[in-house]
Short mmCIF file of C-alpha atoms in Angstrom, two decimals:
data_model
loop_
_atom_site.label_atom_id
_atom_site.label_comp_id
_atom_site.label_asym_id
_atom_site.label_seq_id
_atom_site.Cartn_x
_atom_site.Cartn_y
_atom_site.Cartn_z
CA UNK A 1 5.67 12.12 -30.09
CA UNK A 2 2.72 9.88 -31.64
CA UNK A 3 -0.08 8.80 -29.95
CA UNK A 4 -2.97 6.37 -30.90
CA UNK A 5 -6.57 6.76 -29.68
CA UNK A 6 -8.38 3.95 -29.68
CA UNK A 7 -12.13 4.28 -29.13
CA UNK A 8 -14.19 1.13 -27.74
CA UNK A 9 -17.47 1.09 -27.54
CA UNK A 10 -19.39 -0.26 -24.23
CA UNK A 11 -23.18 -1.32 -24.98
CA UNK A 12 -25.76 -1.42 -22.37
CA UNK A 13 -29.37 -2.05 -22.23
CA UNK A 14 -30.22 1.70 -22.49
CA UNK A 15 -27.24 3.13 -24.12
CA UNK A 16 -23.63 3.31 -26.03
CA UNK A 17 -20.97 4.91 -24.98
CA UNK A 18 -17.46 5.62 -26.58
CA UNK A 19 -14.31 5.53 -23.92
CA UNK A 20 -11.18 7.26 -25.70
CA UNK A 21 -8.00 6.23 -24.42
CA UNK A 22 -4.38 6.70 -25.21
CA UNK A 23 -1.37 3.93 -25.02
CA UNK A 24 2.08 4.16 -25.12
CA UNK A 25 3.46 1.48 -27.45
CA UNK A 26 7.46 0.37 -26.41
CA UNK A 27 8.72 2.13 -29.78
CA UNK A 28 7.56 5.34 -28.22
CA UNK A 29 3.88 7.16 -27.98
CA UNK A 30 2.39 9.99 -25.95
CA UNK A 31 4.67 11.17 -22.78
CA UNK A 32 2.96 9.90 -19.62
CA UNK A 33 2.38 11.88 -16.68
CA UNK A 34 4.94 11.13 -14.16
CA UNK A 35 2.43 10.12 -11.28
CA UNK A 36 0.17 7.74 -13.92
CA UNK A 37 3.52 6.04 -14.93
CA UNK A 38 3.93 2.27 -14.30
CA UNK A 39 6.96 1.34 -12.64
CA UNK A 40 9.27 -1.72 -13.20
CA UNK A 41 11.07 -3.90 -10.80
CA UNK A 42 11.29 -7.41 -12.71
CA UNK A 43 11.28 -7.12 -16.16
CA UNK A 44 7.96 -8.33 -17.94
CA UNK A 45 7.06 -8.99 -21.26
CA UNK A 46 3.12 -8.71 -21.22
CA UNK A 47 3.58 -10.65 -24.70
CA UNK A 48 3.92 -13.88 -22.25
CA UNK A 49 1.18 -12.99 -20.47
CA UNK A 50 -2.61 -14.99 -20.74
CA UNK A 51 -4.69 -13.67 -18.16
CA UNK A 52 -5.00 -10.35 -15.62
CA UNK A 53 -6.50 -10.78 -12.71
CA UNK A 54 -7.53 -7.94 -10.24
CA UNK A 55 -8.54 -7.29 -6.68
CA UNK A 56 -11.73 -5.42 -5.88
CA UNK A 57 -11.81 -3.33 -3.01
CA UNK A 58 -8.78 -0.93 -3.50
CA UNK A 59 -7.31 -1.99 -6.78
CA UNK A 60 -10.45 -1.62 -9.25
CA UNK A 61 -12.58 0.42 -6.28
CA UNK A 62 -10.70 2.84 -4.39
CA UNK A 63 -12.58 3.99 -1.48
CA UNK A 64 -12.84 7.37 -0.52
CA UNK A 65 -10.32 8.11 2.67
CA UNK A 66 -12.45 10.45 4.54
CA UNK A 67 -15.85 8.59 4.31
CA UNK A 68 -15.11 5.25 4.04
CA UNK A 69 -12.07 5.45 6.81
CA UNK A 70 -14.20 7.78 8.90
CA UNK A 71 -17.11 5.01 8.86
CA UNK A 72 -15.04 1.86 9.57
CA UNK A 73 -13.44 4.08 12.70
CA UNK A 74 -17.22 5.19 13.85
CA UNK A 75 -18.11 1.35 13.58
CA UNK A 76 -15.30 -0.39 15.40
CA UNK A 77 -15.66 2.50 18.14
CA UNK A 78 -19.23 1.34 18.27
CA UNK A 79 -18.38 -1.95 18.57
CA UNK A 80 -15.65 -1.25 21.57
CA UNK A 81 -18.27 0.35 23.59
CA UNK A 82 -21.74 -1.52 22.84
CA UNK A 83 -19.84 -5.29 22.27
CA UNK A 84 -16.67 -4.64 24.96
CA UNK A 85 -17.62 -2.79 27.31
CA UNK A 86 -15.13 0.45 26.66
CA UNK A 87 -16.29 4.01 28.12
CA UNK A 88 -18.95 5.71 26.22
CA UNK A 89 -16.55 8.51 26.27
CA UNK A 90 -14.66 7.12 23.07
CA UNK A 91 -18.18 7.40 21.29
CA UNK A 92 -16.82 11.46 21.95
CA UNK A 93 -13.87 10.71 19.80
CA UNK A 94 -12.81 12.28 16.31
CA UNK A 95 -11.11 11.24 13.50
CA UNK A 96 -8.33 12.08 11.38
CA UNK A 97 -8.00 10.43 7.90
CA UNK A 98 -5.18 12.24 6.90
CA UNK A 99 -2.78 11.26 10.60
CA UNK A 100 -1.66 7.17 9.38
CA UNK A 101 0.15 6.14 6.61
CA UNK A 102 0.51 2.37 5.06
CA UNK A 103 4.36 1.26 6.12
CA UNK A 104 4.04 1.54 9.93
CA UNK A 105 4.29 -1.10 12.52
CA UNK A 106 2.18 -0.74 15.77
CA UNK A 107 4.23 -2.60 19.05
CA UNK A 108 1.28 -3.81 20.81
CA UNK A 109 3.29 -4.28 24.35
CA UNK A 110 4.70 -1.01 24.71
CA UNK A 111 1.74 0.63 22.72
CA UNK A 112 4.04 2.27 20.31
CA UNK A 113 3.65 3.30 16.25
CA UNK A 114 7.11 3.11 14.43
CA UNK A 115 8.53 3.98 11.04
CA UNK A 116 11.50 1.63 9.89
CA UNK A 117 13.95 1.60 7.24
CA UNK A 118 14.65 -1.77 5.07
CA UNK A 119 16.99 -2.89 7.44
CA UNK A 120 14.48 -2.81 10.36
CA UNK A 121 15.82 0.38 12.01
CA UNK A 122 13.33 2.21 13.77
CA UNK A 123 13.22 5.88 12.36
CA UNK A 124 10.60 7.71 13.78
CA UNK A 125 8.60 5.90 16.72
CA UNK A 126 5.20 7.58 18.75
CA UNK A 127 3.85 6.14 21.90
CA UNK A 128 0.12 7.09 21.51
CA UNK A 129 0.84 10.53 19.81
CA UNK A 130 3.57 11.69 21.68
CA UNK A 131 6.98 11.61 19.36
CA UNK A 132 9.57 9.50 21.63
CA UNK A 133 13.51 10.87 21.83
CA UNK A 134 16.29 9.61 20.18
CA UNK A 135 17.73 8.22 23.59
CA UNK A 136 13.92 6.17 24.15
CA UNK A 137 13.99 4.74 20.86
CA UNK A 138 17.67 3.50 21.04
CA UNK A 139 17.22 2.11 24.51
CA UNK A 140 13.62 0.25 23.39
CA UNK A 141 14.83 -0.81 19.90
CA UNK A 142 18.41 -0.26 19.50
CA UNK A 143 20.26 -2.17 22.13
CA UNK A 144 19.49 -5.82 22.22
CA UNK A 145 21.83 -8.49 20.77
CA UNK A 146 19.23 -10.24 18.76
CA UNK A 147 17.68 -7.76 16.44
CA UNK A 148 13.52 -7.54 16.76
CA UNK A 149 11.68 -9.57 13.93
CA UNK A 150 8.69 -6.97 14.50
CA UNK A 151 6.16 -9.84 13.48
CA UNK A 152 2.86 -11.01 14.79
CA UNK A 153 2.04 -11.63 17.56
CA UNK A 154 3.60 -8.81 19.61
CA UNK A 155 3.70 -6.72 16.60
CA UNK A 156 0.82 -5.90 14.16
CA UNK A 157 1.88 -4.55 10.48
CA UNK A 158 -0.13 -1.50 8.65
CA UNK A 159 0.16 -3.04 5.14
CA UNK A 160 -3.40 -2.24 3.81
CA UNK A 161 -5.05 1.23 3.35
CA UNK A 162 -8.06 -0.50 5.45
CA UNK A 163 -6.08 -0.52 8.50
CA UNK A 164 -5.66 3.14 8.77
CA UNK A 165 -8.57 3.63 11.03
CA UNK A 166 -7.38 0.86 13.71
CA UNK A 167 -4.30 2.16 13.74
CA UNK A 168 -5.45 5.59 14.60
CA UNK A 169 -7.60 4.58 17.10
CA UNK A 170 -4.78 2.25 18.74
CA UNK A 171 -2.83 5.22 18.82
CA UNK A 172 -6.20 7.40 20.74
CA UNK A 173 -6.15 4.10 23.29
CA UNK A 174 -3.09 4.54 24.03
CA UNK A 175 -3.17 8.13 24.97
CA UNK A 176 -6.38 7.65 26.87
CA UNK A 177 -5.14 4.44 28.69
CA UNK A 178 -2.27 6.25 29.89
CA UNK A 179 -3.92 9.55 31.21
CA UNK A 180 -7.00 7.29 32.59
CA UNK A 181 -5.67 4.54 34.36
CA UNK A 182 -8.41 1.78 35.33
CA UNK A 183 -10.80 3.32 33.00
CA UNK A 184 -10.00 0.83 30.04
CA UNK A 185 -10.73 -3.41 30.53
CA UNK A 186 -8.05 -5.33 32.20
CA UNK A 187 -8.25 -7.97 30.13
CA UNK A 188 -6.78 -6.01 26.96
CA UNK A 189 -3.68 -7.20 25.58
CA UNK A 190 -0.59 -5.99 27.46
CA UNK A 191 -2.67 -2.65 28.31
CA UNK A 192 -3.16 -1.45 25.43
CA UNK A 193 -6.40 -2.06 23.63
CA UNK A 194 -5.08 -3.59 20.54
CA UNK A 195 -6.49 -7.05 20.97
CA UNK A 196 -9.68 -5.61 21.56
CA UNK A 197 -9.57 -2.80 18.34
CA UNK A 198 -8.61 -6.02 16.22
CA UNK A 199 -11.69 -7.68 17.67
CA UNK A 200 -13.96 -4.86 16.91
CA UNK A 201 -12.43 -4.34 13.53
CA UNK A 202 -13.40 -7.84 12.77
CA UNK A 203 -16.95 -7.35 13.80
CA UNK A 204 -17.61 -4.88 11.94
CA UNK A 205 -16.39 -6.80 8.74
CA UNK A 206 -18.13 -9.94 9.81
CA UNK A 207 -21.65 -8.67 10.59
CA UNK A 208 -21.51 -6.41 7.44
CA UNK A 209 -21.55 -2.98 9.01
CA UNK A 210 -19.89 -1.37 6.51
CA UNK A 211 -20.51 -2.83 3.73
CA UNK A 212 -24.43 -2.79 3.89
CA UNK A 213 -23.66 1.21 4.21
CA UNK A 214 -21.44 1.54 1.40
CA UNK A 215 -24.02 -0.67 -0.28
CA UNK A 216 -26.95 1.68 0.54
CA UNK A 217 -24.93 4.60 -1.27
CA UNK A 218 -21.35 3.71 -3.43
CA UNK A 219 -21.00 6.93 -4.79
CA UNK A 220 -20.67 8.34 -1.15
CA UNK A 221 -17.98 5.79 -0.37
CA UNK A 222 -16.38 4.90 -3.53
CA UNK A 223 -14.40 6.87 -5.97
CA UNK A 224 -15.72 6.71 -9.92
CA UNK A 225 -13.58 5.78 -12.32
CA UNK A 226 -14.54 6.06 -16.24
CA UNK A 227 -11.45 4.21 -17.26
CA UNK A 228 -12.21 0.64 -15.84
CA UNK A 229 -14.24 -0.45 -18.75
CA UNK A 230 -11.97 0.79 -21.36
CA UNK A 231 -9.07 -0.78 -19.83
CA UNK A 232 -10.84 -3.99 -19.17
CA UNK A 233 -11.89 -3.93 -22.98
CA UNK A 234 -8.37 -3.23 -24.24
CA UNK A 235 -7.27 -6.38 -22.29
CA UNK A 236 -9.90 -8.74 -23.43
CA UNK A 237 -9.35 -7.22 -27.15
CA UNK A 238 -5.89 -8.32 -27.02
CA UNK A 239 -6.92 -11.74 -26.58
CA UNK A 240 -6.01 -12.33 -22.69
CA UNK A 241 -8.32 -13.22 -20.17
CA UNK A 242 -9.47 -11.62 -17.59
CA UNK A 243 -10.46 -12.62 -14.21
CA UNK A 244 -11.79 -11.38 -10.46
CA UNK A 245 -10.44 -12.59 -7.34
CA UNK A 246 -11.80 -10.98 -4.33
CA UNK A 247 -12.71 -12.02 -0.60
CA UNK A 248 -15.72 -10.29 -0.67
CA UNK A 249 -18.91 -11.67 -1.38
CA UNK A 250 -21.18 -11.92 -4.19
CA UNK A 251 -24.02 -9.60 -3.47
CA UNK A 252 -21.33 -7.07 -2.34
CA UNK A 253 -19.40 -7.13 -5.09
CA UNK A 254 -21.79 -7.13 -7.69
CA UNK A 255 -23.12 -3.70 -6.34
CA UNK A 256 -19.98 -2.29 -6.40
CA UNK A 257 -18.93 -3.83 -9.62
CA UNK A 258 -22.25 -2.65 -10.94
CA UNK A 259 -21.39 0.72 -9.89
CA UNK A 260 -17.69 0.86 -11.38
CA UNK A 261 -18.78 -0.92 -15.04
CA UNK A 262 -22.47 -0.45 -14.99
CA UNK A 263 -24.56 1.56 -17.12
CA UNK A 264 -25.78 5.00 -15.94
CA UNK A 265 -29.16 6.22 -15.59
CA UNK A 266 -30.16 9.53 -16.97
CA UNK A 267 -30.07 11.10 -13.40
CA UNK A 268 -26.42 9.70 -13.27
CA UNK A 269 -26.75 7.20 -10.93
CA UNK A 270 -26.25 3.31 -11.44
CA UNK A 271 -28.36 0.76 -12.84
CA UNK A 272 -28.23 -2.59 -10.87
CA UNK A 273 -27.71 -5.12 -14.15
CA UNK A 274 -25.65 -8.04 -14.77
CA UNK A 275 -24.01 -6.29 -17.62
CA UNK A 276 -20.44 -5.78 -15.80
CA UNK A 277 -19.97 -9.81 -16.06
CA UNK A 278 -18.99 -9.36 -19.66
CA UNK A 279 -15.43 -8.17 -18.95
CA UNK A 280 -14.58 -10.49 -16.90
CA UNK A 281 -14.04 -14.34 -17.47
CA UNK A 282 -14.21 -15.52 -14.20
CA UNK A 283 -15.55 -14.23 -11.01
CA UNK A 284 -14.29 -15.34 -7.56
CA UNK A 285 -15.58 -14.16 -4.50
CA UNK A 286 -15.15 -15.07 -0.98
CA UNK A 287 -11.66 -15.98 -1.50
CA UNK A 288 -10.50 -16.09 1.69
CA UNK A 289 -7.15 -14.67 0.89
CA UNK A 290 -4.03 -15.16 1.32
CA UNK A 291 -4.99 -18.91 2.09
CA UNK A 292 -6.74 -19.00 -1.45
CA UNK A 293 -3.10 -18.81 -3.41
CA UNK A 294 -2.11 -22.00 -1.39
CA UNK A 295 -2.85 -25.18 -3.95
CA UNK A 296 -3.01 -27.74 -1.01
CA UNK A 297 -6.04 -25.49 0.76
CA UNK A 298 -8.69 -27.89 0.35
CA UNK A 299 -11.34 -24.90 0.21
CA UNK A 300 -14.83 -26.33 -1.79
CA UNK A 301 -15.74 -24.48 -4.88
CA UNK A 302 -19.25 -23.18 -5.13
CA UNK A 303 -21.04 -22.19 -8.49
CA UNK A 304 -22.75 -18.75 -7.68
CA UNK A 305 -26.22 -18.20 -9.05
CA UNK A 306 -25.75 -14.23 -9.91
CA UNK A 307 -30.17 -13.75 -10.12
CA UNK A 308 -30.35 -15.74 -6.94
CA UNK A 309 -27.34 -15.83 -4.81
CA UNK A 310 -27.44 -19.22 -4.11
CA UNK A 311 -24.44 -21.59 -3.99
CA UNK A 312 -24.09 -24.54 -5.98
CA UNK A 313 -21.31 -26.91 -4.78
CA UNK A 314 -19.59 -27.41 -8.34
CA UNK A 315 -18.20 -31.18 -6.47
CA UNK A 316 -21.96 -32.53 -6.55
CA UNK A 317 -22.64 -30.99 -3.03
CA UNK A 318 -25.37 -29.40 -1.20
CA UNK A 319 -26.89 -26.00 -2.66
CA UNK A 320 -26.33 -23.20 0.00
CA UNK A 321 -27.38 -19.35 0.58
CA UNK A 322 -25.01 -16.50 0.72
CA UNK A 323 -24.24 -14.81 4.09
CA UNK A 324 -26.43 -12.11 3.16
CA UNK A 325 -28.95 -12.30 0.93
CA UNK A 326 -30.59 -8.84 1.32
CA UNK A 327 -28.41 -7.27 -0.85
CA UNK A 328 -28.94 -9.23 -4.13
CA UNK A 329 -30.46 -8.05 -7.15
CA UNK A 330 -33.53 -9.02 -8.34
CA UNK A 331 -32.91 -8.94 -12.27
CA UNK A 332 -33.12 -12.15 -14.50
CA UNK A 333 -30.61 -10.54 -17.54
CA UNK A 334 -27.07 -12.37 -17.37
CA UNK A 335 -24.02 -13.35 -19.73
CA UNK A 336 -23.44 -16.55 -18.98
CA UNK A 337 -19.86 -16.54 -20.68
CA UNK A 338 -18.57 -15.42 -17.36
CA UNK A 339 -18.56 -18.00 -14.94
CA UNK A 340 -18.91 -16.93 -11.06
CA UNK A 341 -17.76 -19.15 -7.76
CA UNK A 342 -17.04 -18.58 -4.45
CA UNK A 343 -14.37 -20.04 -2.21
CA UNK A 344 -11.86 -22.51 -3.84
CA UNK A 345 -8.04 -21.94 -4.40
CA UNK A 346 -5.82 -21.27 -7.43
CA UNK A 347 -6.01 -25.05 -8.79
CA UNK A 348 -9.41 -24.41 -9.85
CA UNK A 349 -8.88 -20.84 -11.41
CA UNK A 350 -6.30 -22.21 -13.22
CA UNK A 351 -8.16 -25.27 -14.71
CA UNK A 352 -11.07 -22.25 -15.13
CA UNK A 353 -9.03 -20.69 -17.44
CA UNK A 354 -6.87 -23.32 -18.36
CA UNK A 355 -3.73 -21.87 -17.47
CA UNK A 356 -0.30 -23.88 -17.97
CA UNK A 357 2.28 -21.93 -16.05
CA UNK A 358 2.23 -19.48 -13.27
CA UNK A 359 4.23 -17.24 -14.86
CA UNK A 360 1.55 -16.51 -17.82
CA UNK A 361 -0.26 -14.63 -15.34
CA UNK A 362 -0.37 -11.28 -14.02
CA UNK A 363 -2.47 -10.26 -10.82
CA UNK A 364 -3.28 -6.25 -9.48
CA UNK A 365 -3.73 -5.77 -5.81
CA UNK A 366 -3.36 -3.53 -3.18
CA UNK A 367 -2.24 -4.97 -0.12
CA UNK A 368 1.40 -6.46 0.07
CA UNK A 369 0.91 -9.64 2.14
CA UNK A 370 -3.01 -10.39 1.09
CA UNK A 371 -2.16 -9.86 -2.88
CA UNK A 372 1.42 -9.33 -3.29
CA UNK A 373 3.64 -11.62 -1.53
CA UNK A 374 1.47 -14.73 -1.47
CA UNK A 375 1.13 -14.81 -4.90
CA UNK A 376 4.47 -14.08 -6.05
CA UNK A 377 6.75 -16.00 -3.42
CA UNK A 378 3.81 -19.18 -3.37
CA UNK A 379 2.81 -19.31 -6.97
CA UNK A 380 5.31 -17.43 -8.89
CA UNK A 381 2.70 -15.12 -10.47
CA UNK A 382 3.53 -11.92 -12.00
CA UNK A 383 2.46 -8.96 -9.68
CA UNK A 384 1.68 -5.26 -9.77
CA UNK A 385 0.66 -3.69 -6.72
CA UNK A 386 -1.56 -0.24 -6.51
CA UNK A 387 -0.34 2.41 -4.81
CA UNK A 388 -3.00 5.21 -4.49
CA UNK A 389 -0.71 7.41 -2.37
CA UNK A 390 2.50 7.19 -4.86
CA UNK A 391 0.68 9.89 -7.46
CA UNK A 392 0.80 12.77 -4.84
CA UNK A 393 4.37 11.73 -3.14
CA UNK A 394 5.94 11.79 -7.07
CA UNK A 395 4.34 15.32 -7.43
CA UNK A 396 5.56 16.14 -4.58
CA UNK A 397 9.32 14.62 -5.51
CA UNK A 398 9.21 16.60 -8.64
CA UNK A 399 8.40 19.91 -6.60
CA UNK A 400 10.84 19.43 -3.94
CA UNK A 401 13.66 18.18 -6.60
CA UNK A 402 15.85 21.36 -5.95
CA UNK A 403 15.39 20.88 -2.21
CA UNK A 404 16.78 17.44 -2.59
CA UNK A 405 19.43 18.57 -4.12
CA UNK A 406 20.57 20.52 -1.65
CA UNK A 407 20.20 17.95 1.04
CA UNK A 408 22.54 15.96 -0.67
CA UNK A 409 25.30 18.83 -0.68
CA UNK A 410 24.62 19.38 2.43
CA UNK A 411 25.71 15.94 3.31
CA UNK A 412 28.82 16.22 1.24
CA UNK A 413 29.72 19.02 2.75
CA UNK A 414 29.17 17.16 6.08
CA UNK A 415 30.83 14.27 5.25
CA UNK A 416 34.20 16.38 3.76
CA UNK A 417 34.40 18.06 7.04
CA UNK A 418 33.80 14.72 8.94
CA UNK A 419 36.94 13.55 7.11
CA UNK A 420 39.12 16.48 7.64
CA UNK A 421 38.91 15.70 11.14
CA UNK A 422 39.85 11.99 10.88
CA UNK A 423 42.77 13.01 8.85
CA UNK A 424 43.84 15.44 11.55
CA UNK A 425 43.10 13.10 14.14
CA UNK A 426 44.83 10.78 12.81
CA UNK A 427 48.13 12.67 11.38
CA UNK A 428 48.23 13.77 15.39
CA UNK A 429 48.61 10.83 16.16
CA UNK A 430 51.17 9.63 13.69
CA UNK A 431 53.35 12.20 13.09
CA UNK A 432 55.69 13.79 16.14
CA UNK A 433 55.03 17.43 15.61
CA UNK A 434 56.50 20.17 17.81
CA UNK A 435 54.14 21.77 20.98
CA UNK A 436 53.05 24.60 19.14
CA UNK A 437 52.28 22.76 15.81
CA UNK A 438 49.89 20.33 17.94
CA UNK A 439 48.24 23.28 19.92
CA UNK A 440 47.55 24.42 16.26
CA UNK A 441 46.08 21.59 14.83
CA UNK A 442 44.38 20.79 18.23
CA UNK A 443 42.75 24.35 17.35
CA UNK A 444 41.76 23.40 14.02
CA UNK A 445 39.99 19.93 15.04
CA UNK A 446 38.12 21.94 17.15
CA UNK A 447 36.87 24.47 15.20
CA UNK A 448 36.13 21.82 12.23
CA UNK A 449 33.99 20.17 15.04
CA UNK A 450 32.23 22.74 15.96
CA UNK A 451 31.36 23.55 12.18
CA UNK A 452 30.31 19.85 11.69
CA UNK A 453 28.09 19.91 14.49
CA UNK A 454 26.62 23.30 13.37
CA UNK A 455 26.04 21.02 9.86
CA UNK A 456 24.69 18.33 11.38
CA UNK A 457 22.04 20.22 13.05
CA UNK A 458 21.28 22.62 10.13
CA UNK A 459 21.31 19.19 7.59
CA UNK A 460 19.41 17.07 10.32
CA UNK A 461 16.61 20.45 10.64
CA UNK A 462 16.87 20.69 6.83
CA UNK A 463 15.71 16.82 6.33
CA UNK A 464 12.92 16.96 8.46
CA UNK A 465 10.99 20.02 7.05
CA UNK A 466 11.88 17.97 4.01
CA UNK A 467 9.73 15.09 5.20
CA UNK A 468 6.81 17.01 6.80
CA UNK A 469 6.30 18.51 3.30
CA UNK A 470 4.97 14.78 2.18
CA UNK A 471 3.75 13.81 5.45
CA UNK A 472 3.76 16.32 8.51
CA UNK A 473 4.24 13.14 11.15
CA UNK A 474 5.59 10.87 9.19
CA UNK A 475 7.06 11.94 6.17
CA UNK A 476 7.71 10.19 2.61
CA UNK A 477 6.12 6.82 2.02
CA UNK A 478 8.84 5.42 0.49
CA UNK A 479 11.88 6.95 2.25
CA UNK A 480 13.30 6.85 6.09
CA UNK A 481 15.89 9.88 5.63
CA UNK A 482 18.14 8.32 2.77
CA UNK A 483 17.06 4.32 3.36
CA UNK A 484 14.14 2.95 1.80
CA UNK A 485 11.67 2.58 4.07
CA UNK A 486 9.93 -0.67 4.89
CA UNK A 487 7.00 -0.54 2.87
CA UNK A 488 9.58 0.61 -0.23
CA UNK A 489 11.64 -2.80 0.19
CA UNK A 490 8.63 -4.76 0.16
CA UNK A 491 6.99 -3.52 -2.82
CA UNK A 492 10.86 -3.99 -4.29
CA UNK A 493 10.94 -7.03 -3.00
CA UNK A 494 7.70 -8.63 -4.23
CA UNK A 495 6.15 -6.62 -6.96
CA UNK A 496 6.72 -6.92 -10.29
CA UNK A 497 5.49 -3.73 -11.10
CA UNK A 498 3.89 -0.79 -9.01
CA UNK A 499 1.80 2.48 -9.91
CA UNK A 500 -0.82 4.79 -8.62
CA UNK A 501 -3.75 3.51 -9.82
CA UNK A 502 -4.97 -0.03 -12.02
CA UNK A 503 -6.50 1.96 -15.26
CA UNK A 504 -2.83 3.17 -15.50
CA UNK A 505 -2.47 0.35 -17.72
CA UNK A 506 -4.82 1.41 -20.13
CA UNK A 507 -2.09 3.81 -20.50
CA UNK A 508 0.14 1.61 -22.24
CA UNK A 509 0.40 -0.90 -24.85
CA UNK A 510 -1.41 -4.23 -23.80
CA UNK A 511 2.63 -6.05 -25.29
CA UNK A 512 4.58 -3.67 -23.73
CA UNK A 513 7.73 -5.42 -22.30
CA UNK A 514 8.00 -3.27 -18.74
CA UNK A 515 11.94 -3.27 -17.98
CA UNK A 516 13.41 -1.95 -14.48
CA UNK A 517 15.68 0.95 -14.90
CA UNK A 518 19.61 -0.03 -14.91
CA UNK A 519 20.67 -1.96 -11.65
CA UNK A 520 23.87 0.31 -10.90
CA UNK A 521 26.23 -0.73 -7.76
CA UNK A 522 27.53 2.09 -5.61
CA UNK A 523 30.46 2.50 -7.18
CA UNK A 524 28.79 3.23 -10.82
CA UNK A 525 26.33 5.43 -9.26
CA UNK A 526 29.29 7.92 -8.40
CA UNK A 527 31.11 7.30 -11.56
CA UNK A 528 28.36 8.18 -13.31
CA UNK A 529 27.01 11.00 -11.47
CA UNK A 530 23.87 9.61 -10.31
#
């Protein structure tokens, strides 16, 4: 296949570097690795997009789970002990950053952690770290006349990577409370500690505990990605506006974006400049998403002075300092073509970018609720969800393709035996038979039932082993058994596009027409052999 290599130049005060990248045009181009592909749920013609926006945390900035999530976990534990009166034993606990996954639901009342399918049937459930039996699952979640909604406040949704440490600590507290009655403060919600865990997490974010540590050493906590600048330049060179909307404040945003897009010193460290602003038309910090996406949100829009970190009210209000000016950058260079703001709402953003229709905007984020659901349902923006876990999942799917075919054959064999049993039972009820014929058919039914049970257990075990190759506890991210998981269902409903990394956009033509795969009915799948 033909491919086109574009060389983009980024000029800084100290050096000039060339960034090659390859994109694949709609007419054909270089084949893109499965893990880097962009997947489409709803048709999206990029030629109709006039502005592309990005979230920062876990979208442009991909945090290192082993360091950043551990930092969040340790900070939360310290808050629980020092500020909320929890036992000092908690300080001895350790964190397994690989244990939790997105898409889980915390049952705060019962202390359970659930994974469910798209129809909200609980398929995997743990009480703390103890797996619930099938009987316990059915007794708790399957015997009510009115189905559970699994919504707040009784439940907590783990829909962002920021919540993984919180979920793990929740499970630890459930086990600790079960084994040490009376040691957890009595005022905790439903005796699970979930309310206090959330409060401790909020404290870590509110007092800057996490972000101050990241700001001191970004390289320790954030993955470096040299593809971000070429991607942004490609979009801008194609005539589109680019914008950044993040809940982080200016001081922290500036440090993170400098690390990702700023020039590098001779020793490899990132220099602190405002050069990264040249890649954006508008930057909005402290946006308070998801309320930002409501035009009726009357939050004031403040212009940020990048040099001092001061906020200037564009509605003729009084100048205001940032919450934390200790991280501001003492530099004088600034590209005035980029406007930096704090607060406001989506109406302000549309005016700043002269956007006439919401469908002309593509917004890229990592949080289904905070970034994708609201921007899609409330505004009608086009959306792209970043799912970093997807790359490894796709690799595993390819590796296990023969195993998955075998599982399907085993399932078909189970169904075939089941049909034969039903047919024989029906014939015994409907067709008069002599005594010896009845005994023969009943013996055949008994034999088939034994075979069915053997097939059921074998298939169940094989399916469990297959899922555990994706994750030892929760299995495949996008599936629960043969059903799409709740997380996959949300991706399908609210994300026009989804992919593993934001920079995968640079592998495709900026004018590409994304089209979903054909929507087949079940009978069509059978006919086509899919």
